[in-house]
Every structure is written in C-alpha cells, then in structure tokens.
Coordinates of C-alpha atoms in Angstrom, one line a residue:
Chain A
X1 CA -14.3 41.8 -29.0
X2 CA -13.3 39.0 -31.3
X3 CA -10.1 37.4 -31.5
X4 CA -7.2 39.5 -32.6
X5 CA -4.0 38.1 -34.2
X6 CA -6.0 35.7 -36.1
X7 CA -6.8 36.2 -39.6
X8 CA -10.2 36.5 -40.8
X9 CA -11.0 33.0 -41.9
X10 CA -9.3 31.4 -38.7
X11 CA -11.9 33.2 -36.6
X12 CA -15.2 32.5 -39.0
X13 CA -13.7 29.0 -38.1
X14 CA -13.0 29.3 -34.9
X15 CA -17.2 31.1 -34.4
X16 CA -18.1 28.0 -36.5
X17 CA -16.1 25.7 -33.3
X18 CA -13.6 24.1 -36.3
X19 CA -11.1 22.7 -34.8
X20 CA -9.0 22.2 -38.0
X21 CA -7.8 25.3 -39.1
X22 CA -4.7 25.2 -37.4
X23 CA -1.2 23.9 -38.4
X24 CA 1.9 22.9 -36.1
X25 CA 5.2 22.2 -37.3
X26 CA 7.7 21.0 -34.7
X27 CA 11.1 21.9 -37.0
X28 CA 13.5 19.7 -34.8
X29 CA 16.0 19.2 -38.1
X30 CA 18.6 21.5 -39.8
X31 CA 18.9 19.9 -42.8
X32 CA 18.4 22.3 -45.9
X33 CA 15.9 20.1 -47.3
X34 CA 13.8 19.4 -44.4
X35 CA 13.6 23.7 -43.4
X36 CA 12.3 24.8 -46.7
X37 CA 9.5 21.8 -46.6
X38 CA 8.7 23.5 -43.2
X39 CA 9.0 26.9 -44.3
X40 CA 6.9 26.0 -47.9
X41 CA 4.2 24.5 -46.0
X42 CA 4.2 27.4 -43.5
X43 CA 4.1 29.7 -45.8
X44 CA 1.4 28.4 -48.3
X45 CA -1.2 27.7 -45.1
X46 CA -0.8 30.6 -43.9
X47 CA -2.3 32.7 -46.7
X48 CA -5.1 29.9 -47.0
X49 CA -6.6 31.5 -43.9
X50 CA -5.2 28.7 -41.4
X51 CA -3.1 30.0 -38.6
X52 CA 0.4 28.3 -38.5
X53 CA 3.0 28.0 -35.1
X54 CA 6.4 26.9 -35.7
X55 CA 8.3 25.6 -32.9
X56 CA 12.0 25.6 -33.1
X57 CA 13.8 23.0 -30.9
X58 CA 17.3 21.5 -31.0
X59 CA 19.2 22.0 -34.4
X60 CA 16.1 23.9 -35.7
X61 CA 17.0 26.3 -32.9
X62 CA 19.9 27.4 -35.6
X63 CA 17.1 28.3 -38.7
X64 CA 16.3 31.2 -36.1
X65 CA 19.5 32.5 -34.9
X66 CA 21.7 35.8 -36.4
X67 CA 23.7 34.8 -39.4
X68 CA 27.5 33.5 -38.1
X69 CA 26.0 33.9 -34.2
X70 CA 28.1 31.3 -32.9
X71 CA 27.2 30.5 -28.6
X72 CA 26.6 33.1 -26.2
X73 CA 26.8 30.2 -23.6
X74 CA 29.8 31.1 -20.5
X75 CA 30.7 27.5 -19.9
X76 CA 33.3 26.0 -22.1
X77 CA 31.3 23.2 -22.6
X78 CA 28.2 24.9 -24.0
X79 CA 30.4 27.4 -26.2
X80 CA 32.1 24.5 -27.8
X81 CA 29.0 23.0 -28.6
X82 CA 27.1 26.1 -29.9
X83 CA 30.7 26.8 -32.1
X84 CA 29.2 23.2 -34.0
X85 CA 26.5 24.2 -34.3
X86 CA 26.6 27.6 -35.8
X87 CA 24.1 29.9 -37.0
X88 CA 22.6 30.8 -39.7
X89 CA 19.6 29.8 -41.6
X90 CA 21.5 30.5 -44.9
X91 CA 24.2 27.5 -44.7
X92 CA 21.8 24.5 -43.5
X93 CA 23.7 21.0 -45.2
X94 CA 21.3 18.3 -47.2
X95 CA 20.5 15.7 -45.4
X96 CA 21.4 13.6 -48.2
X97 CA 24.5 14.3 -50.8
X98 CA 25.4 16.8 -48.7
X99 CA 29.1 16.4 -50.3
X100 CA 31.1 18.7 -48.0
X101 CA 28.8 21.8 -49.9
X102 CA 28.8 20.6 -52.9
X103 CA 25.4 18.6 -53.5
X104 CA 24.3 21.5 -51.1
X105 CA 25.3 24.3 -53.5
X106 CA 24.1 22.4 -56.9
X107 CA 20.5 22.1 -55.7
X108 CA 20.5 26.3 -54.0
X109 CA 22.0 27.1 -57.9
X110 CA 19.1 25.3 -59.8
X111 CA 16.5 27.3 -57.0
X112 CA 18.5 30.4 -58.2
X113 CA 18.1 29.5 -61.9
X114 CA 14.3 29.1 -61.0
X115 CA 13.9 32.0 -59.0
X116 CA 13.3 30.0 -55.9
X117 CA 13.0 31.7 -52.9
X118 CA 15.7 30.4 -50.5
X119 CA 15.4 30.0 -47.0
X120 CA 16.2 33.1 -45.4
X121 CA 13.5 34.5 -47.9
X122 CA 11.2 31.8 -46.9
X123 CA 11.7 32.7 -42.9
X124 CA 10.7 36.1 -43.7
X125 CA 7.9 35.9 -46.4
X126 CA 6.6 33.2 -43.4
X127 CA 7.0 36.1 -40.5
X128 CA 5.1 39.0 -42.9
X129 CA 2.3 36.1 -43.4
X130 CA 1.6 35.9 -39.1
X131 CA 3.3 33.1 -39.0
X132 CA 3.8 32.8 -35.1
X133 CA 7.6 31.5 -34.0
X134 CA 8.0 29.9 -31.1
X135 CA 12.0 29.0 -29.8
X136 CA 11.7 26.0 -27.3
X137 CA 13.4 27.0 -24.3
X138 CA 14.1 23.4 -22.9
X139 CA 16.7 22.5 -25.6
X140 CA 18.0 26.5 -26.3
X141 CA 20.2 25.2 -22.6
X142 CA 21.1 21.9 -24.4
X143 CA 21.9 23.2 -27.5
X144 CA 23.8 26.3 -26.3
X145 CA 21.7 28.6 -27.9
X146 CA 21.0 32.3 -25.9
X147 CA 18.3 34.4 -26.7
X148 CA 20.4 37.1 -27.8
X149 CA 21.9 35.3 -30.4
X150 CA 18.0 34.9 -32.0
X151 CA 16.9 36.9 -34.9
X152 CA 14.4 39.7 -34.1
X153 CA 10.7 38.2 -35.0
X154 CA 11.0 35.4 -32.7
X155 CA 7.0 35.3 -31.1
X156 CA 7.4 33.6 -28.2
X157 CA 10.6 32.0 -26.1
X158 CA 8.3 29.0 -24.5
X159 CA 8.0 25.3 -23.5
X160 CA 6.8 22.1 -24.8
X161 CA 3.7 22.6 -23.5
X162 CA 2.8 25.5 -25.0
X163 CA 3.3 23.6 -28.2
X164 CA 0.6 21.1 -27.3
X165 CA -1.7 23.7 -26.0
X166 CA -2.1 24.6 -29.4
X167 CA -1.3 21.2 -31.1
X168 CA -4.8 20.3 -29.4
X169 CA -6.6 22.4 -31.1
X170 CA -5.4 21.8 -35.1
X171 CA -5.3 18.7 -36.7
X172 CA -2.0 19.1 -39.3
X173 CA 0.9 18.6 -36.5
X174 CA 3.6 17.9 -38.1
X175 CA 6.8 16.6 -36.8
X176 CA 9.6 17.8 -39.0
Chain B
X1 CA -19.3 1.9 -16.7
X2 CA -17.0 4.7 -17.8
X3 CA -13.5 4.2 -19.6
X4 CA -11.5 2.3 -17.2
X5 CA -7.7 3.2 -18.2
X6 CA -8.5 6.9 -19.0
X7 CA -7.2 9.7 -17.1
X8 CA -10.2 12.1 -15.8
X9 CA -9.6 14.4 -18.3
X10 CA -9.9 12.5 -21.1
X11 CA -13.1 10.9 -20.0
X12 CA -14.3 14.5 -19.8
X13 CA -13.5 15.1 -23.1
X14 CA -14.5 11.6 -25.0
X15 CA -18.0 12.3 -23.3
X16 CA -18.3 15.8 -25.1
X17 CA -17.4 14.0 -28.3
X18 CA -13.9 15.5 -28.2
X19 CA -11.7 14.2 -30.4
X20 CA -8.6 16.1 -29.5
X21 CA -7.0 15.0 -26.5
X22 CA -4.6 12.4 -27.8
X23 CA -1.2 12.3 -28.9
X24 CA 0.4 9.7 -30.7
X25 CA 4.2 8.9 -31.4
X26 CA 5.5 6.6 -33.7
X27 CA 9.1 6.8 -33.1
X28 CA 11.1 4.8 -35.5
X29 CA 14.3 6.5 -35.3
X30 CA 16.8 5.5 -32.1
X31 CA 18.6 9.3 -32.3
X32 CA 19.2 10.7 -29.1
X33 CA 17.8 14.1 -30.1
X34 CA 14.7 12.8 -32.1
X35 CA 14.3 10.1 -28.8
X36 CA 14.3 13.2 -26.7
X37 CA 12.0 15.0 -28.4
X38 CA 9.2 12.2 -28.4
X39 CA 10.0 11.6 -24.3
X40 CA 9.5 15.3 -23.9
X41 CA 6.1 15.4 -25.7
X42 CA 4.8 12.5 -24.6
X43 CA 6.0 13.3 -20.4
X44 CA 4.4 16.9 -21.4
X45 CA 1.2 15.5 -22.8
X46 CA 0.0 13.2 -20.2
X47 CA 0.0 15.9 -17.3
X48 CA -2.1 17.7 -19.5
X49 CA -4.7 15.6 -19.6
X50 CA -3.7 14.2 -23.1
X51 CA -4.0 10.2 -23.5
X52 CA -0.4 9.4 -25.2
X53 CA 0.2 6.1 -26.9
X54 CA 3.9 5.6 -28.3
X55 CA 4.8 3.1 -31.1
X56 CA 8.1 2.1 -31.3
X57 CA 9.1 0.5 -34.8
X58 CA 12.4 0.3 -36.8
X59 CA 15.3 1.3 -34.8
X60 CA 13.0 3.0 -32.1
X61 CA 12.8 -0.4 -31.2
X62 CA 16.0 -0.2 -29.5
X63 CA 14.6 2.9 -27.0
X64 CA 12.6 0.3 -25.2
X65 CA 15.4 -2.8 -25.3
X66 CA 16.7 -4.2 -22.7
X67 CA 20.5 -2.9 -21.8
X68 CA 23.2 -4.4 -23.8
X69 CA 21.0 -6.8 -25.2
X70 CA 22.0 -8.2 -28.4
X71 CA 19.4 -10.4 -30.7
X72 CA 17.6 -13.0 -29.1
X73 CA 16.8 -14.3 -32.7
X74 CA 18.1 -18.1 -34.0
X75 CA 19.3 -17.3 -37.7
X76 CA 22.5 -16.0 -38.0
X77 CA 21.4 -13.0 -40.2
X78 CA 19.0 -11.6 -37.6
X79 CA 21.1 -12.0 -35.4
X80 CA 24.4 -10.1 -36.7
X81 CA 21.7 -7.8 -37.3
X82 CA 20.8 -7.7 -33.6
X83 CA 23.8 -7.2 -32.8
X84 CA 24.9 -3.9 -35.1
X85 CA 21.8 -3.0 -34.0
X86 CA 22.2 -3.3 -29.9
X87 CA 20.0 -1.8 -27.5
X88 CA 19.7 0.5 -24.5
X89 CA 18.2 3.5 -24.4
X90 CA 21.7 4.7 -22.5
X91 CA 24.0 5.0 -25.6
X92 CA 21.9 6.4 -28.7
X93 CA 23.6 8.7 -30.7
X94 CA 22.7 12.2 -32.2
X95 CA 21.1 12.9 -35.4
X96 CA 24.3 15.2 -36.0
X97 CA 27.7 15.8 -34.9
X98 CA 27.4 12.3 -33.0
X99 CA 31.6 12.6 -33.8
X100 CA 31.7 8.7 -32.4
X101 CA 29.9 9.5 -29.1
X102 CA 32.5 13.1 -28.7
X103 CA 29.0 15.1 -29.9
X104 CA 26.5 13.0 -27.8
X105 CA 28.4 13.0 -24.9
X106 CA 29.1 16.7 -24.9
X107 CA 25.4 17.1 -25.3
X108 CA 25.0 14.9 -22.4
X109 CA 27.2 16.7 -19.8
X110 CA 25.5 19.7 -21.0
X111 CA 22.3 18.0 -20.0
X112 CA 23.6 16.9 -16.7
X113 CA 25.0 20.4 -15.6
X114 CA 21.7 21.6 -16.0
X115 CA 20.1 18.7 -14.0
X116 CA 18.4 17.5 -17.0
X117 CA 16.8 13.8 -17.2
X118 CA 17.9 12.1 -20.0
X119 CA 16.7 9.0 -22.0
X120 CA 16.1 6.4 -19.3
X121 CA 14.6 8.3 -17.0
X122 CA 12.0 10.3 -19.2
X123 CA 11.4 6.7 -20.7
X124 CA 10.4 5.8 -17.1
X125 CA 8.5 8.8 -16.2
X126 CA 6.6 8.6 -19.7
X127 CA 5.4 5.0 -18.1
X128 CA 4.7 6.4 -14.7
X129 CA 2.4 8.9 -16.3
X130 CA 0.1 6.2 -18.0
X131 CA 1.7 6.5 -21.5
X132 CA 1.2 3.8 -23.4
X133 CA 4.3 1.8 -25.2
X134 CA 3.3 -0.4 -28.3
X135 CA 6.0 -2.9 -29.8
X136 CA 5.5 -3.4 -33.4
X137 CA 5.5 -6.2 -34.3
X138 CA 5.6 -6.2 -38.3
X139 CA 9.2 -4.9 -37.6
X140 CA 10.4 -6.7 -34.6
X141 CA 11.1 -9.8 -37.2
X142 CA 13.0 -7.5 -39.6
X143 CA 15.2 -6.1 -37.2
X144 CA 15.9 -8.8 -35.0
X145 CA 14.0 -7.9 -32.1
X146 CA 12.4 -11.0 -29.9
X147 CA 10.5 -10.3 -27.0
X148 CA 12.0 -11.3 -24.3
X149 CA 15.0 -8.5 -25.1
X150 CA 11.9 -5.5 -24.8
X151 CA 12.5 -4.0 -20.9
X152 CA 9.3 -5.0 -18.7
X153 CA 6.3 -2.0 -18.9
X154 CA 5.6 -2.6 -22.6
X155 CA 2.0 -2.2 -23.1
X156 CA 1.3 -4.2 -26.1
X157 CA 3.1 -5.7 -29.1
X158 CA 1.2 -5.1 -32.1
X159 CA 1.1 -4.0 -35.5
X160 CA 0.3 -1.1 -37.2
X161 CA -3.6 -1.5 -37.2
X162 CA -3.9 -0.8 -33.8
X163 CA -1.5 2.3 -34.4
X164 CA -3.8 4.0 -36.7
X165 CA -7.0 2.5 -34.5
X166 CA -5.9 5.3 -31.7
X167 CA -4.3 8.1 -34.0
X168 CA -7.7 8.4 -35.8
X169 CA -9.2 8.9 -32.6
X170 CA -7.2 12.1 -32.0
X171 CA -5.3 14.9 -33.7
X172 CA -1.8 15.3 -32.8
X173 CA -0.2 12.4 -34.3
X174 CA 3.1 12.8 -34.9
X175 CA 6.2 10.6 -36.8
X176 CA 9.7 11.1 -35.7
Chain C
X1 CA -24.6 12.5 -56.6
X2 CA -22.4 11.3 -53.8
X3 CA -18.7 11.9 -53.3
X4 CA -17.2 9.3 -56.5
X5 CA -13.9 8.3 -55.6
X6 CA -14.6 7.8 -51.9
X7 CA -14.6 4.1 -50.0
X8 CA -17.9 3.3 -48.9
X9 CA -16.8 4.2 -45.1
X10 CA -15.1 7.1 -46.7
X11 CA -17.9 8.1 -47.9
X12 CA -20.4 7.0 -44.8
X13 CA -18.1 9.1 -42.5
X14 CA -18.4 12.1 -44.0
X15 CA -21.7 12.2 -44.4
X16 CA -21.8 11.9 -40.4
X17 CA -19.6 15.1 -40.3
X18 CA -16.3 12.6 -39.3
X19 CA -13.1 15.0 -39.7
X20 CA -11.1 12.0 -38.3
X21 CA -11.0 9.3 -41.8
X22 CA -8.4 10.8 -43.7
X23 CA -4.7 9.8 -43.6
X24 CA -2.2 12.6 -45.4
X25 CA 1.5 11.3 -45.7
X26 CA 4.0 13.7 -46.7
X27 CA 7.0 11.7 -48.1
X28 CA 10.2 14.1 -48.0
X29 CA 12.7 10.4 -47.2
X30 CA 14.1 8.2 -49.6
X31 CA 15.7 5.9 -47.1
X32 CA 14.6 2.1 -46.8
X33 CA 12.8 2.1 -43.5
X34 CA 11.1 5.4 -43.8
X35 CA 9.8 4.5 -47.0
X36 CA 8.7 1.1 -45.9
X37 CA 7.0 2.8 -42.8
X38 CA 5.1 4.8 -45.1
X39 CA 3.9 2.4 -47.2
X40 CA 2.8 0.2 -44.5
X41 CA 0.7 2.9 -42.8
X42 CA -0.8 3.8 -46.0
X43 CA -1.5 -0.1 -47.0
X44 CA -3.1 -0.4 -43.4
X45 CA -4.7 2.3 -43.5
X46 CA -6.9 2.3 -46.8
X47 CA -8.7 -1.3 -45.5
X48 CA -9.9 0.3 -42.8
X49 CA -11.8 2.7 -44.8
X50 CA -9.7 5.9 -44.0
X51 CA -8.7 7.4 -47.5
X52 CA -4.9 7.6 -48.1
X53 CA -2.9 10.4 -49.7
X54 CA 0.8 10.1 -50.1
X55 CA 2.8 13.7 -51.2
X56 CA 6.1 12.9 -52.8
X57 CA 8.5 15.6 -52.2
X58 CA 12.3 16.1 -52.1
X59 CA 14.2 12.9 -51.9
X60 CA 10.6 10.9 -51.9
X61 CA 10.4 11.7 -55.6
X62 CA 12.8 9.0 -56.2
X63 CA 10.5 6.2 -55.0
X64 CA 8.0 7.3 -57.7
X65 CA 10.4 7.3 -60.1
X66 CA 10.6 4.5 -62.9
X67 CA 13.3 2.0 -62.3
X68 CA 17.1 3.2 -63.2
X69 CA 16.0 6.5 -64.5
X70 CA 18.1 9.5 -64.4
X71 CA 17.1 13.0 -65.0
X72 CA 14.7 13.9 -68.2
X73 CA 16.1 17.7 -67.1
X74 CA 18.1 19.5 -70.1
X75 CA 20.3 21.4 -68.2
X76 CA 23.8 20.4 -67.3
X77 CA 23.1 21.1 -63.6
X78 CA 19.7 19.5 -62.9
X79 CA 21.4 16.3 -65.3
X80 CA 23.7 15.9 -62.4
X81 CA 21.9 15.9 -59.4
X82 CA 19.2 14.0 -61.3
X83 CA 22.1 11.1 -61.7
X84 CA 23.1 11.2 -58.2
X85 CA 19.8 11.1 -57.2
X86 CA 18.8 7.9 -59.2
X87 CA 15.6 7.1 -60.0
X88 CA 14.2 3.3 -58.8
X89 CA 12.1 2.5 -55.2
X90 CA 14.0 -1.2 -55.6
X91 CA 17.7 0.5 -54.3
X92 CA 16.7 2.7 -51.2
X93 CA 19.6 2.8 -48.6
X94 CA 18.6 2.4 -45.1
X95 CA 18.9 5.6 -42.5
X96 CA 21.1 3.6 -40.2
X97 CA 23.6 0.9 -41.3
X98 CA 23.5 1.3 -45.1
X99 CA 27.2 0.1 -44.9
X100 CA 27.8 0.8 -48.7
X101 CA 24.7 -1.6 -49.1
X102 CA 25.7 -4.1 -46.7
X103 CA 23.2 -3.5 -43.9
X104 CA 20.0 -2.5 -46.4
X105 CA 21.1 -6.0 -48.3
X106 CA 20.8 -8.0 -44.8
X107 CA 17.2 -6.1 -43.9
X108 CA 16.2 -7.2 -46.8
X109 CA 17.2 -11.0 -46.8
X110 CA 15.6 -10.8 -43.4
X111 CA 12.7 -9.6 -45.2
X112 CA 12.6 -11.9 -48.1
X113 CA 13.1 -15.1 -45.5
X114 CA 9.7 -14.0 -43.9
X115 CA 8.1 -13.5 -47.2
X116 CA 7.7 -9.7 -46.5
X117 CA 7.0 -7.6 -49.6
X118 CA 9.2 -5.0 -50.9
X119 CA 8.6 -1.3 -51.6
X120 CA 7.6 -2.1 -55.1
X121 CA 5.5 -4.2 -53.9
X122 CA 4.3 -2.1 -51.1
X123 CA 3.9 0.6 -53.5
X124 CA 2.0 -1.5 -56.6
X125 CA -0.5 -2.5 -53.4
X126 CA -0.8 1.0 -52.5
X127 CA -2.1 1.6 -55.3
X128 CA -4.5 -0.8 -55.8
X129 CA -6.2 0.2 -52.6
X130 CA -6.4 3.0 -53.9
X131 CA -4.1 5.3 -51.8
X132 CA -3.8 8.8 -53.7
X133 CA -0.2 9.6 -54.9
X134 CA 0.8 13.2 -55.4
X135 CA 3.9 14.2 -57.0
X136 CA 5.3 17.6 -55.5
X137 CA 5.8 20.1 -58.4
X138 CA 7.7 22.2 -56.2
X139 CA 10.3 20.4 -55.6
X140 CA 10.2 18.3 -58.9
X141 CA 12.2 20.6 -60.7
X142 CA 14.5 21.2 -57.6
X143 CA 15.7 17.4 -57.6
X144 CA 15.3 17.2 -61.8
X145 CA 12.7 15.2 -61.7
X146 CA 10.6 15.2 -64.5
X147 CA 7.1 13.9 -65.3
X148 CA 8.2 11.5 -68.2
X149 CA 10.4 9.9 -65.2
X150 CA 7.6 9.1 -62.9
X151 CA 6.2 6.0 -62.8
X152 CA 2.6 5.2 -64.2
X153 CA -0.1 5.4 -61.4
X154 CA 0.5 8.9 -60.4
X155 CA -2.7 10.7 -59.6
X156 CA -1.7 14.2 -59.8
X157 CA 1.3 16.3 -60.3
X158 CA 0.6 19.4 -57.5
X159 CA 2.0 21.8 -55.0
X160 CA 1.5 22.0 -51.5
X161 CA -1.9 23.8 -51.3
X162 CA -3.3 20.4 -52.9
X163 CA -1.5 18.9 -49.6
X164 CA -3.1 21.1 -47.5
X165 CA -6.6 21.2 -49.0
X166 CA -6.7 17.3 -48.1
X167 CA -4.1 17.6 -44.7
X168 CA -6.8 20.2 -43.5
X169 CA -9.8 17.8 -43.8
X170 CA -8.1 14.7 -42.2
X171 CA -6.5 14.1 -38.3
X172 CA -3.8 11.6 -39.1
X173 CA -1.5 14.2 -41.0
X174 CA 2.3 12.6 -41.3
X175 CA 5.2 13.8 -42.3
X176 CA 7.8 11.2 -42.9

C-alpha cells in the first residue's frame, strides 16, 4: 500500500508531508572534479535515508555512457561530435590543471594512495544505494549521444520536466 | 485582492502555504551549454505552474545584452572591458570543445537539424511565459554593463537582496 | 535553552516551523567571479537573518587557505599538486578572460575604482556575520591541503554528511 522504491525513512517523511528529504543533482559538467562532488554527495544522502535523482544532460550525458562508446548517431555531423565527446566515466579531464592528463592523473594517483574510490566505483556504489538515474533526452540529440551507447542501470530516459516534477518536491537542487 | 502577477497556479499554492513552486536561476556564466540549460528550465518551469525569476550576473549579463553591443561605460578600463566582453546572446561559446566557434557551431547545426530553438528564441519564450529577468546590479559596474545596452523586457535591475528575497520563498534554486 | 549560535530571526523562524532560513553554499570554484558570487550571497544573506554555511571543497579549499601557502602534505606527490594549487584568496584567476592575469587585474581595478571589496575582504566580513565555514575533509587530502594551511576562522573541518545535515534543513542550497 505504501510507497515502494523509497527507502524507509523517505516514506516516514513523506507520512509526516516533509517535503525536504529529497536531493536533485542536475550533473551538466564532465569535469573530473565536478562528477565525483556529484557522485560523493549522491552517494552519502542516499544512505541518510533521503532519496537522490541524478539527471544527466549535455557532457554529463558521457559519466553514463559504455567505456570508449564513441556516437551511435547516422549523420556525420552528430558522429563527429559524439567522436569529441567520448565516453567513458573513467577518463573525465580537471577542470582546472587539467595539463594534457597530467594534473588529471597526479590527483587519481594520490585517491589511489588513499584508497579513494574513483568514479566508476562511485557510479556504482551510487546505483546499489537507489540512487535513481535519469539521461535527459532533450540534449542526448544535441550531444550525439544514443541510448545504446548508455550503461545498463540507467532509471529513466526523460525530459526536463520530469526533473522539476521532482525538484518540487526536495529542497537540495543542486546545479552541478 | 489576490497576487496580481502570479500565474493561477501559484496563487493556489501560496494560499495553501506552499512553498515549493518556484524556481530561481542565477546564471552567471555566458556558456552556450550552461545558457541552455537555465532557458530550458526556466521555459519548462513556467508551464508547469512554477513562478521562475532569473538573475543574470557576471558574464550572464551578456545573455540579456543587446546585439553587438560593446560597453556603454565612460572610463577607458570598463570599457576595453566591455568590449572583450561583448554581448548577444547569438554568439556564446561552449563550456568545452568551443575549438574558436568549430565546437559551438557544430553543436548548433546539430540543434537546427533537429528544429531545435536556440538561445534567442528560448530567451524570448522564457519572457513570454512570465519569467522574470533581474539585472544585477552589484555587477553591472564591474563588468562594464550600463543599462541602456540590456535588450528591452528586463524585469528589474537589482542586487542580490532581492535575489535571495524570492529564492527563500521557494526550493529549487539553482546557480549555473 | 534556546538554539545558541542562531540569529535572533534564525532563531524566531525556527521556532515557527520555517524550513525556508537557511542558506548552504557548496564552494567546489576557485575562479574570481565565482568566488566573489559566493561571498556576496553569503554576505547578503546573513543580514537578513538566514544563517549562512559555506563548504569548501576541491579547488575552493584554496580560498581558505593562508596567503602564499603551499602544501603542509609529506609526500612528493600531494607536495606538487599542493604547489600548483597555491594557497591565497588574494590571486584567484577569473573563469573567463584571465589572460595570464590581464583580464582578472582589469576586474579588479574596476573594482577598486568603485571602492568594491575584495575576496579577503568579502571573506574577513563573512565571517564576522557569522557565516559558518566548513572545510571539506574529503577532498582536503585529495588537493594536499592540510589543516595547518587553512586560515584561522574555520569552523569545522567535516565531510559531506555535515553538508547535508545543514543542506537538508535549509531551501536555498547552492552549489557554486
């Protein structure tokens, strides 16, 4: 009778007519930095009972597609751009000191050295926790990204406005 | 009696003491993907019965400048400013692979193929649709922004008091 | 017996069951204008009786970090990303135009010929309104940051749940 994909303390909240026990995160960036923010906050709501959507949309389209997928797109256009923009949410740049790799590589070997958890561990840990995906089918055209060039474990292929339909209802919407 | 600029269902909701049915943007970058984004939103929003205000600060400033127009400021330093700086919301560039215009423009036939509205147009839906533009103005001074170089349709110029004065009012408040 | 650390309309607001007077800022940016956004929404913000909490993470560490410091880290590898990543909220580079300095030098004569105030500035006001800066332990030891290096005023050294624990509570949740 109750709700069912929401965890326990999402629907005492939801009985209790809280409207704050959601989280948004609209990942619109590809930087390395900027995804494992997303994926760290994601991932450390989640298990405090709130009930987190990510929604993918232009280069964070990428953090959610096969490893090396490059476009499935028929028009050159579109396969030239989704070339670019490869896949893979294992070789994201910095945004800053990016270096050609370098900068990029120093700061993945001190998260080895630390046992950090990089980002492909972080996308999954974030799928086991219910974390509900959502890849924004208005800029998957733009960006010449297909659906069969998305990892498995993608929730929901949708638009905007489902984003805002459950924006609405949370109160950390994040714009990342 | 009742809120005057309000759509209906806002009113609906501010009399049940609803505090979740606005959206507010402050968009201080001038990418053409992150610009996108916040048009998309904010043209998505308002349909849905969402009360969007957009503050446009920093180089966002440029989305809503007239186009081609350089500073209207008198000092030499705001003005080269200005002019590094131009405006119209026609020729922003992408956050990444902007390749001097190759990327952005690729993006755009992409867009246009597909029938897609791009900047200026969402920019003039988003004001058909009741969303509200603010100007900052703590900002316009520092980037050499005057007045009478902001397209017609702006709302308000004003600082970020009255930002905050609306995004405490409502929950999906988002920085891009 | 009442809440300690709260402003009075803090304070007044919660007792009336308000979900709406927080302000959470999650600072991931080192660059000029994002920085200087930040700190004028938090500086705003904190008058008007909404209590301020600013999370410095990734890049952000650096405008927390004393003036010209380097990395306190011991190990070769965090020593050099620590030095690239040089410490000191007085030499932000803008997002757009840094021009090897050029452009950030020009906002900032802009700035001083309208007797605007800095980031130092911004940031020593901050924190006499009271604004609550977190330092993100996560990420402190990604960027070799360490806590000697910080400057003196920081509240609390914590992760993300901290973030969310106050994110959760408040409606104006940013991340910058």
């Amino acid at each position: 009778m109750g709700p069912t994909k929401l965890e326990p303390a999402v629907a005492l909240a939801e009985l209790q007519g809280s409207k704050t026990e959601r989280v948004t995160i609209v990942l619109l960036s590809a930087d390395f930095d900027r995804v494992m923010a997303a994926f760290i906050i994601a991932t450390c709501a989640a298990p405090m009972g709130m009930q987190v959507t990510m929604f993918f949309t232009f280069w964070g389209l990428n953090v959610i597609r096969k490893e090396g997928a490059t476009s499935g797109a028929k028009d050159l256009l579109r396969r030239m751009f989704g070339f670019l923009n490869k896949g893979g949410a294992g070789r994201l740049p910095l945004s800053r000191f990016h270096f050609g790799g370098l900068g990029t590589n120093m700061m993945k070997r001190v998260m080895q050295q630390n046992r950090m958890p990089g980002i492909p561990e972080l996308r999954e840990t974030a799928m086991d926790l219910g974390v509900k995906f959502i890849a924004c089918t208005t800029t998957m055209g733009m960006m010449g990204v297909t659906k069969d060039t998305l990892i498995e474990g993608v929730d929901q292929l949708a638009g905007v406005s489902t984003y805002l339909a459950e924006a609405r209802q949370g109160s950390v919407n994040l714009f990342i």
